[in-house]
Amino acid sequence: MKWVYIENISEYKAQEVEIRGWVYNKRSSGKVRFLLIRDGTGLIQGTIFHADKDFPLFRIFDELTQESSVIIRGKVREDSRAPGGYELEISDIEVIQIARDYPITPKEHSVPFLMEHRHLWLRSQKQHAVLQVRAETIRAIRDFFDGRGFRLMDTPILTPSACEGTTTLFETTYFDQKAYLSQSGQLYNEATAAAFGKVYCFGPTFRAEKSKTRRHLIEFWMVEPEVAFATLQDIIELGEDLVMYILGRVLEERKQDLEILERDPAPLEKISKPFPRLTYDEAVKLLKEHGSKIAYGDDFGAPEETLLSKIYDQPVCVTHFPAATKAFYMQPDSGRPDLALGVDFMASEGYGEIIGGGQRIHDLELLEKRLKEFNLPREAYKWYLDLRKYGTFPHSGFGLGVERTVAWLCKLPHIRETIPFPRLLYKIYP
RNA sequence: UCCUCGGUAGCUCAAUUGGCAGAGCGGGUGGCUGUUAACCACUAGGUUGCAGGUUCGAGUCCUGCCCGAGGAGCCA
């Protein structure tokens, strides 16, 4: 008998097939039994009818518990009463293992309990749907860049020094030296951009920040493109195209998952480019008009990001931040050197920043001056300064946080469900 | 690190002013021919986070600690 996956079940109408999976739930009503099986690709209901209550299949059915692993065989039938529209008339159940006392029941559980059982929670329908959206988002990102002639250039996770002196790094040892887990592949991207023109890196990043909010993870995934000779304007358009591409793909390919999550797709479907663009000055003015107490010169905190993304029903691009709030390598505006040519993309519906980036300093003298101002050790950045010494080039790039993007697409209240095993403040189990 | 709230059965929660620790789900047993987190009946299940204190009597009040959640700060 042919082993098939539930997602393909409609191709096997009226045929005898085999499904391998786990018991999601079961119900019985005297001489009818219903078995809900999941196999990783979907859910299907199996039925058993028999007049004799001692029917052998009934006895096997009665032994089954939630998450027991089984192989079931039977005939596929279309039935509008079944969840999913198809069901299997079960002729045989082969038990691989009876699961005892599966901790996650079909009723309510608290977040701490579910996080403690994250390795099992992944099997639940909504978690499955979120991670399908994540996988689709990642696939879309790679297709987007690969399709535009970008080269994937993996950057190191173990690094000899801080990309930034200001943020908190995870320190480890590298034989007899100190080493740190990467916070960003950007500096290395600038080197590969000079070799390949258009590059991107995609990998995990680590930040030892004591952040305990709905939008921070200790370990998260970020895609970072870097384009040689691109300006701030060029990179804003690239970011818009990327966001539109991800949106289109998820809306097209994962509609069912958004439905499972009860995520109304309408606000996402309304999004179109170009996104509204504001300078920092304009944004501060607008925030003050809407009651924010932000002082000019302050970086946006969570409440400002949320407020800003609620004012528009589109993602918003904010540019020209005060240079003092931004990284040392940000190119200053030619007219107003106190402003940095940076851009933050705020997702709609209150989700805040999903992209941060900008144009990098390409002038050697200016970069050396900035390193001094930020008290960064020149020796550690020797190779980085070489990029300005040998054929320097204006260039720009950004980083898009995968988890924040997925949380927005799925409209989740917290980022922690957007990655299979989140690393949270003080929490590394399971 | 700070502020707020919480910790009672495997899970989610209730318990009046300090006065017999209880329900639903899950487990077990039985019933039901179309269930949709099925339903109905019965049943087993407790170191009330830990340590101390007040009291005739503490889940409830007090002190300290531990753990968790929400928010703030922090945060290319």
PDB file of C-alpha atoms (C1' of nucleotides) in Angstrom, chain A residues 25 27-30 32 34 45 49 53 77 81 83 87 106-110 112-113 164 167 184 209-212 214 216 224 329 416, chain B residues 1-3 10-13 24-39 67-76:
ATOM      1  CA  ASN A  25      -7.157  13.560  19.057  1.00  0.00           C
ATOM      2  CA  ARG A  27     -13.628  10.817  19.581  1.00  0.00           C
ATOM      3  CA  SER A  28     -16.049   7.974  19.787  1.00  0.00           C
ATOM      4  CA  SER A  29     -19.786   7.629  19.625  1.00  0.00           C
ATOM      5  CA  GLY A  30     -20.725   4.031  20.253  1.00  0.00           C
ATOM      6  CA  VAL A  32     -18.424   5.054  15.209  1.00  0.00           C
ATOM      7  CA  PHE A  34     -13.006   9.122  14.822  1.00  0.00           C
ATOM      8  CA  GLN A  45      -9.730  12.296  10.243  1.00  0.00           C
ATOM      9  CA  PHE A  49     -17.754   1.989  11.694  1.00  0.00           C
ATOM     10  CA  LYS A  53     -18.647  -3.415  19.743  1.00  0.00           C
ATOM     11  CA  ARG A  77     -13.045   9.576   0.768  1.00  0.00           C
ATOM     12  CA  ARG A  81     -18.157  16.773   7.534  1.00  0.00           C
ATOM     13  CA  PRO A  83     -11.927  18.660   9.000  1.00  0.00           C
ATOM     14  CA  GLU A  87     -11.238  11.352   5.534  1.00  0.00           C
ATOM     15  CA  PRO A 106      -6.312  19.974  23.748  1.00  0.00           C
ATOM     16  CA  LYS A 107      -7.290  22.485  26.444  1.00  0.00           C
ATOM     17  CA  GLU A 108      -5.675  25.679  27.653  1.00  0.00           C
ATOM     18  CA  HIS A 109      -2.154  25.957  28.985  1.00  0.00           C
ATOM     19  CA  SER A 110      -0.075  28.821  30.291  1.00  0.00           C
ATOM     20  CA  PRO A 112       5.465  29.182  30.952  1.00  0.00           C
ATOM     21  CA  PHE A 113       4.177  25.601  30.810  1.00  0.00           C
ATOM     22  CA  GLU A 164      30.182  47.601  17.951  1.00  0.00           C
ATOM     23  CA  THR A 167      26.437  46.541  22.711  1.00  0.00           C
ATOM     24  CA  SER A 184      26.028  41.124  12.718  1.00  0.00           C
ATOM     25  CA  GLU A 209      21.206  42.281  26.137  1.00  0.00           C
ATOM     26  CA  LYS A 210      19.141  42.093  29.283  1.00  0.00           C
ATOM     27  CA  SER A 211      16.066  42.781  27.200  1.00  0.00           C
ATOM     28  CA  LYS A 212      12.804  41.311  28.340  1.00  0.00           C
ATOM     29  CA  ARG A 214       7.923  41.104  23.222  1.00  0.00           C
ATOM     30  CA  HIS A 216      13.717  40.757  21.602  1.00  0.00           C
ATOM     31  CA  GLU A 224      21.850  41.432   5.646  1.00  0.00           C
ATOM     32  CA  TYR A 329      30.171  53.632  10.459  1.00  0.00           C
ATOM     33  CA  ARG A 416       9.124  33.914  21.044  1.00  0.00           C
TER      34      ARG A 416
ATOM     35  C1'   U B   1      18.507  46.368  37.017  1.00  0.00           C
ATOM     36  C1'   C B   2      13.627  48.677  38.405  1.00  0.00           C
ATOM     37  C1'   C B   3       8.082  48.611  38.784  1.00  0.00           C
ATOM     38  C1'   G B  10      -0.651  16.271  35.573  1.00  0.00           C
ATOM     39  C1'   C B  11      -2.948  21.128  33.155  1.00  0.00           C
ATOM     40  C1'   U B  12      -6.277  25.730  33.583  1.00  0.00           C
ATOM     41  C1'   C B  13      -8.367  27.905  37.646  1.00  0.00           C
ATOM     42  C1'   G B  24     -13.375  21.722  34.449  1.00  0.00           C
ATOM     43  C1'   C B  25      -9.882  19.337  31.313  1.00  0.00           C
ATOM     44  C1'   G B  26      -6.500  15.191  31.186  1.00  0.00           C
ATOM     45  C1'   G B  27      -6.191   9.671  33.419  1.00  0.00           C
ATOM     46  C1'   G B  28      -9.373   5.170  34.701  1.00  0.00           C
ATOM     47  C1'   U B  29     -14.360   2.513  34.233  1.00  0.00           C
ATOM     48  C1'   G B  30     -19.051   2.282  31.684  1.00  0.00           C
ATOM     49  C1'   G B  31     -22.582   4.383  27.837  1.00  0.00           C
ATOM     50  C1'   C B  32     -23.718   6.534  23.012  1.00  0.00           C
ATOM     51  C1'   U B  33     -23.916   5.096  14.711  1.00  0.00           C
ATOM     52  C1'   G B  34     -21.172  11.548  12.273  1.00  0.00           C
ATOM     53  C1'   U B  35     -17.934  13.436  16.191  1.00  0.00           C
ATOM     54  C1'   U B  36     -15.450  18.698  15.268  1.00  0.00           C
ATOM     55  C1'   A B  37     -11.243  21.224  22.022  1.00  0.00           C
ATOM     56  C1'   A B  38     -17.675  15.878  21.064  1.00  0.00           C
ATOM     57  C1'   C B  39     -21.114  14.479  24.909  1.00  0.00           C
ATOM     58  C1'   C B  67      10.577  30.795  40.185  1.00  0.00           C
ATOM     59  C1'   G B  68       7.376  32.882  36.357  1.00  0.00           C
ATOM     60  C1'   A B  69       4.489  36.666  33.559  1.00  0.00           C
ATOM     61  C1'   G B  70       3.561  41.818  31.933  1.00  0.00           C
ATOM     62  C1'   G B  71       5.904  46.559  31.375  1.00  0.00           C
ATOM     63  C1'   A B  72      10.163  49.904  31.587  1.00  0.00           C
ATOM     64  C1'   G B  73      15.194  50.466  30.979  1.00  0.00           C
ATOM     65  C1'   C B  74      18.827  48.404  27.870  1.00  0.00           C
ATOM     66  C1'   C B  75      18.889  47.501  22.520  1.00  0.00           C
ATOM     67  C1'   A B  76      23.049  48.766  14.252  1.00  0.00           C
TER      68        A B  76
END
